Short mmCIF file of C-alpha atoms in Angstrom, two decimals:
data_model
loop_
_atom_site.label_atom_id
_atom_site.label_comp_id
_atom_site.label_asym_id
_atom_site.label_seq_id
_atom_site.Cartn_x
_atom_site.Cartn_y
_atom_site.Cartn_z
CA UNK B 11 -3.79 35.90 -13.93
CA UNK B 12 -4.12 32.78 -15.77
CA UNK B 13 -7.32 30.53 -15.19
CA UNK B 14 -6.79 26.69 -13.36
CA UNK B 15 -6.60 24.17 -15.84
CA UNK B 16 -10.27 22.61 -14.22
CA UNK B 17 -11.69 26.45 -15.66
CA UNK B 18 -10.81 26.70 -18.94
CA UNK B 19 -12.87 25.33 -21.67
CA UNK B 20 -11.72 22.20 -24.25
CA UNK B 21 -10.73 24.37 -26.82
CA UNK B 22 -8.52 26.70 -24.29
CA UNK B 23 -6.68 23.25 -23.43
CA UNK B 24 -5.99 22.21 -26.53
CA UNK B 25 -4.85 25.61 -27.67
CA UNK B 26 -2.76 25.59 -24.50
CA UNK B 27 -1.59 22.21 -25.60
CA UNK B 28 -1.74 21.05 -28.73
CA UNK B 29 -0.46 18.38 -30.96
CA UNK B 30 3.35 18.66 -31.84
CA UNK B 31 5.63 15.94 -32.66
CA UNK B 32 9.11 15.76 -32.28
CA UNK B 33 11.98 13.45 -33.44
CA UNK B 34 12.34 10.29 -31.53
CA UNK B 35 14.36 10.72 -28.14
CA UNK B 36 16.18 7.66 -26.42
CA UNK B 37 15.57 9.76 -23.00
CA UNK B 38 12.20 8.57 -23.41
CA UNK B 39 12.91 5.16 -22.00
CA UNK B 40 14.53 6.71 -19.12
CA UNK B 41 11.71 8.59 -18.51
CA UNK B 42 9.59 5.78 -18.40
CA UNK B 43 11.71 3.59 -16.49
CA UNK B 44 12.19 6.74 -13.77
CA UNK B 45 7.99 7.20 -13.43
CA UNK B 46 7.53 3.31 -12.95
CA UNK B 47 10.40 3.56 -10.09
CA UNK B 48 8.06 6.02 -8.75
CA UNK B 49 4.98 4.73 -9.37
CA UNK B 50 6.52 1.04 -7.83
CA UNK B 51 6.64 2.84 -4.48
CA UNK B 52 2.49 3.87 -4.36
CA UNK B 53 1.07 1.25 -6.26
CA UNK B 54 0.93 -2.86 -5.00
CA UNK B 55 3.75 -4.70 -6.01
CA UNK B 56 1.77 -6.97 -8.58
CA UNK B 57 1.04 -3.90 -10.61
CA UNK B 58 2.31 -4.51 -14.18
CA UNK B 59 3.64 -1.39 -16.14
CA UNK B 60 4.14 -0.87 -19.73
CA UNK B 61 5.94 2.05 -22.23
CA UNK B 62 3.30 1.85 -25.08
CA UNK B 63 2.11 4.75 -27.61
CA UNK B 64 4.59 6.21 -30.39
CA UNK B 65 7.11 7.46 -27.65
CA UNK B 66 7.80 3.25 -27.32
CA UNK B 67 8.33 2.87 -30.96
CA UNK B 68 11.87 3.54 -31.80
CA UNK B 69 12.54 5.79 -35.05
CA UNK B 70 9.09 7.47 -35.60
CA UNK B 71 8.40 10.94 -34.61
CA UNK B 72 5.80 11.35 -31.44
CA UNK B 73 4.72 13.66 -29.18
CA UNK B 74 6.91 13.89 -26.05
CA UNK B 75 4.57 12.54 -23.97
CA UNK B 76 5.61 9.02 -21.99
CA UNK B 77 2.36 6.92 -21.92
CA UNK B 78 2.32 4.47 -19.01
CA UNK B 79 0.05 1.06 -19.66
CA UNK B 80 -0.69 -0.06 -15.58
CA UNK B 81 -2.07 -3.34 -15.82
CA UNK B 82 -4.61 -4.67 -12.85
CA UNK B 83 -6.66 -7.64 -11.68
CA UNK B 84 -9.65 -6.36 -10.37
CA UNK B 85 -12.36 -3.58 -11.06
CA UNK B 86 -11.53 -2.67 -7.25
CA UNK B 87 -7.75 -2.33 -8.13
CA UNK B 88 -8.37 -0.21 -11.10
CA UNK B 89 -10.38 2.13 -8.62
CA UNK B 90 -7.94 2.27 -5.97
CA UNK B 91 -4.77 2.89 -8.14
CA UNK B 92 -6.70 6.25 -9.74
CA UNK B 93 -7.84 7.13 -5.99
CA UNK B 94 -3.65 6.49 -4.85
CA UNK B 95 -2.55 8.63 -8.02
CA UNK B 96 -5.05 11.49 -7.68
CA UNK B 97 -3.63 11.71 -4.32
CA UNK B 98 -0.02 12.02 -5.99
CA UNK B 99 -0.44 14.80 -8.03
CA UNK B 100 -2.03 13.03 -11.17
CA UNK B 101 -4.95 14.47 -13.23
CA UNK B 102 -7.58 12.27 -13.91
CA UNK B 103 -9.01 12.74 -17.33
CA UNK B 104 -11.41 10.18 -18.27
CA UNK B 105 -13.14 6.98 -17.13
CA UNK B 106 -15.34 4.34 -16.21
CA UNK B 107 -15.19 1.04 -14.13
CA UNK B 108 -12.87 -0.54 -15.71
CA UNK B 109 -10.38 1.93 -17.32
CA UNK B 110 -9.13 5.35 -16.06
CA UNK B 111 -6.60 7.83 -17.59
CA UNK B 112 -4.87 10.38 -15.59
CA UNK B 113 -2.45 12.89 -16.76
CA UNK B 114 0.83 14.76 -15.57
CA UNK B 115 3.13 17.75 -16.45
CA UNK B 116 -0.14 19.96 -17.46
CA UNK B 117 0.06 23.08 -16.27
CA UNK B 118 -1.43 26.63 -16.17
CA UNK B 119 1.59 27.70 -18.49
CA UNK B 120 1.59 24.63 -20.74
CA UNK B 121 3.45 21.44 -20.86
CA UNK B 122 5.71 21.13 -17.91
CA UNK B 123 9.21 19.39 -19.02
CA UNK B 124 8.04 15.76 -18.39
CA UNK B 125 4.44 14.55 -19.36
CA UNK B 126 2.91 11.67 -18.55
CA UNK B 127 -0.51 9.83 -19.33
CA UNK B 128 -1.32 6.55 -17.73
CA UNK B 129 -3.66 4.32 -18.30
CA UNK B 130 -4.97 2.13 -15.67
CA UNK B 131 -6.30 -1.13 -17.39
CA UNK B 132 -7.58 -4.99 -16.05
CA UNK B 133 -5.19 -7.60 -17.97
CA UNK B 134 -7.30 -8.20 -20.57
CA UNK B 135 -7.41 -5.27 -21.92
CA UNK B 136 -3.66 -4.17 -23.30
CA UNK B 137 -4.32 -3.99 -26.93
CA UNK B 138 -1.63 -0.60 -27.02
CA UNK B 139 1.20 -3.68 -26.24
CA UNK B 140 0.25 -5.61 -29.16
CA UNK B 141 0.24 -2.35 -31.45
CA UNK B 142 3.95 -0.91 -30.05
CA UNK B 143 5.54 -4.72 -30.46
CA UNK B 144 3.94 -5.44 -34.23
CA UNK B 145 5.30 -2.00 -35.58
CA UNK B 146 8.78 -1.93 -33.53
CA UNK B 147 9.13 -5.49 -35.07
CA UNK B 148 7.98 -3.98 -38.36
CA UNK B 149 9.89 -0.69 -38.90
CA UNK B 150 8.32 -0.19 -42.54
CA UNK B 151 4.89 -0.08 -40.52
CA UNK B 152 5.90 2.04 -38.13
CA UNK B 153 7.13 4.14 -40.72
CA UNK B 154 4.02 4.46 -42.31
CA UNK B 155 2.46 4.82 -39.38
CA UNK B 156 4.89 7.65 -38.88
CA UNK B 157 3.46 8.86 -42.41
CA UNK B 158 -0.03 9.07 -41.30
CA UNK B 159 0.82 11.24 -38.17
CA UNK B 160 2.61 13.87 -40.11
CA UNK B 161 0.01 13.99 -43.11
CA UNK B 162 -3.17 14.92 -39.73
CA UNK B 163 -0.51 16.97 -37.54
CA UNK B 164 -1.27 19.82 -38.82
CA UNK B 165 -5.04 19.71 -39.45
CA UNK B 166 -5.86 18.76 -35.78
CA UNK B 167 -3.28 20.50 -34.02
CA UNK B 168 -6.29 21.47 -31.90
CA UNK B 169 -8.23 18.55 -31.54
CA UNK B 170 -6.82 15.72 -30.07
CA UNK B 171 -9.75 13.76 -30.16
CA UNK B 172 -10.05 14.25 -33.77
CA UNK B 173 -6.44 13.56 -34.12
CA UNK B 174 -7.24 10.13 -32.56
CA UNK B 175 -10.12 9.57 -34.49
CA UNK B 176 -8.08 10.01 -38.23
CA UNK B 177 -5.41 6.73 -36.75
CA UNK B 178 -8.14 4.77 -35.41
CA UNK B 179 -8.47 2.46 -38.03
CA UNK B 180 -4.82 2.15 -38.75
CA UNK B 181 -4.08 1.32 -34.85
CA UNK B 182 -7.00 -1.06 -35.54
CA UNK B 183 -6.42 -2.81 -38.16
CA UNK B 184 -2.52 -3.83 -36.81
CA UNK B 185 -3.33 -4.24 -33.60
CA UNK B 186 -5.64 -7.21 -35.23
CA UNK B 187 -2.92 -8.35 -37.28
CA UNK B 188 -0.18 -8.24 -33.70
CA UNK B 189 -3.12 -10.10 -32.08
CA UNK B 190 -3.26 -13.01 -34.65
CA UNK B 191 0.62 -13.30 -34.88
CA UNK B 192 1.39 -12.92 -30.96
CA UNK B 193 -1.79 -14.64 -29.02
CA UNK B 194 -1.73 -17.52 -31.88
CA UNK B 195 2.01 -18.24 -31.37
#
């Protein structure tokens, strides 16, 4: 019998699932556009939603995994749109006052066919935009971003927070260059 997801330890769900990239997919924009439909009919109708993470960057390899920016107003909305997807069937993984992730297409087997993370955010806080529209306006970045994902793959196939961790200051340092060039103009 297998354990529930909410038993097993960190390192028996990353092993379950772990880091693999694939070639981009234009199905992934369907996906996304299929989950906001959805997510249009639970959440308020001033809820703004966003494709961001490599899965929104066309020609780089990502994991499949459709990441789902859902911009807020309030500390009270971010609260209640967690409460309304928890009650849908999504996982909530992390979070604080102000910014919640929740997860779906985990299960006891693995990855289901679909897999989503969203991440509930106030307006202010949307740097993963800034990042997805500097490097899909700048394929040699993205490229190169591309680069850097294949060269850690491997070594934390098993960690996604250390995964994370090794693009850090790449995401960093052009989200701070997409902020100059797209707040400033």
């Amino acid at each position: 019998m297998n354990k529930r997801l909410c038993d097993m330890t960190l390192d028996e769900l990353w092993r379950l699932f772990p880091i693999y990239l694939t070639e981009h997919k234009a199905y992934w924009e369907d996906w996304f556009r299929e989950e906001v439909e959805f997510l249009k009919t639970v959440l308020p109708t001033d809820t703004r939603y966003y494709h961001i993470g490599s899965t929104a960057i066309k020609g780089i390899m990502a994991k499949p995994i459709i990441d789902i920016l859902i911009v807020v107003d309030t500390l009270e909305q971010v609260q209640d749109a967690a409460e309304i997807l928890r009650n849908c069937g999504y996982i909530v993984m992390s979070g604080n006052t102000s910014r919640i992730s929740l997860n779906k297409g985990y299960t006891e087997n693995g990855f289901a066919q679909k897999v989503f993370h969203l991440h509930i955010r106030l307006n202010n806080d949307k740097d993963e935009i800034y990042f997805k529209d500097y490097l899909n306006a700048n394929p040699e970045i993205a490229k190169e971003y591309e680069r850097l994902k294949l060269r850690i793959w491997k070594e934390f196939e098993h960690n996604r927070d250390a995964y994370t961790e090794a693009k850090t200051d790449f995401v960093k340092m052009y989200t701070e260059l997409a902020k100059k060039k797209y707040v400033n103009n």
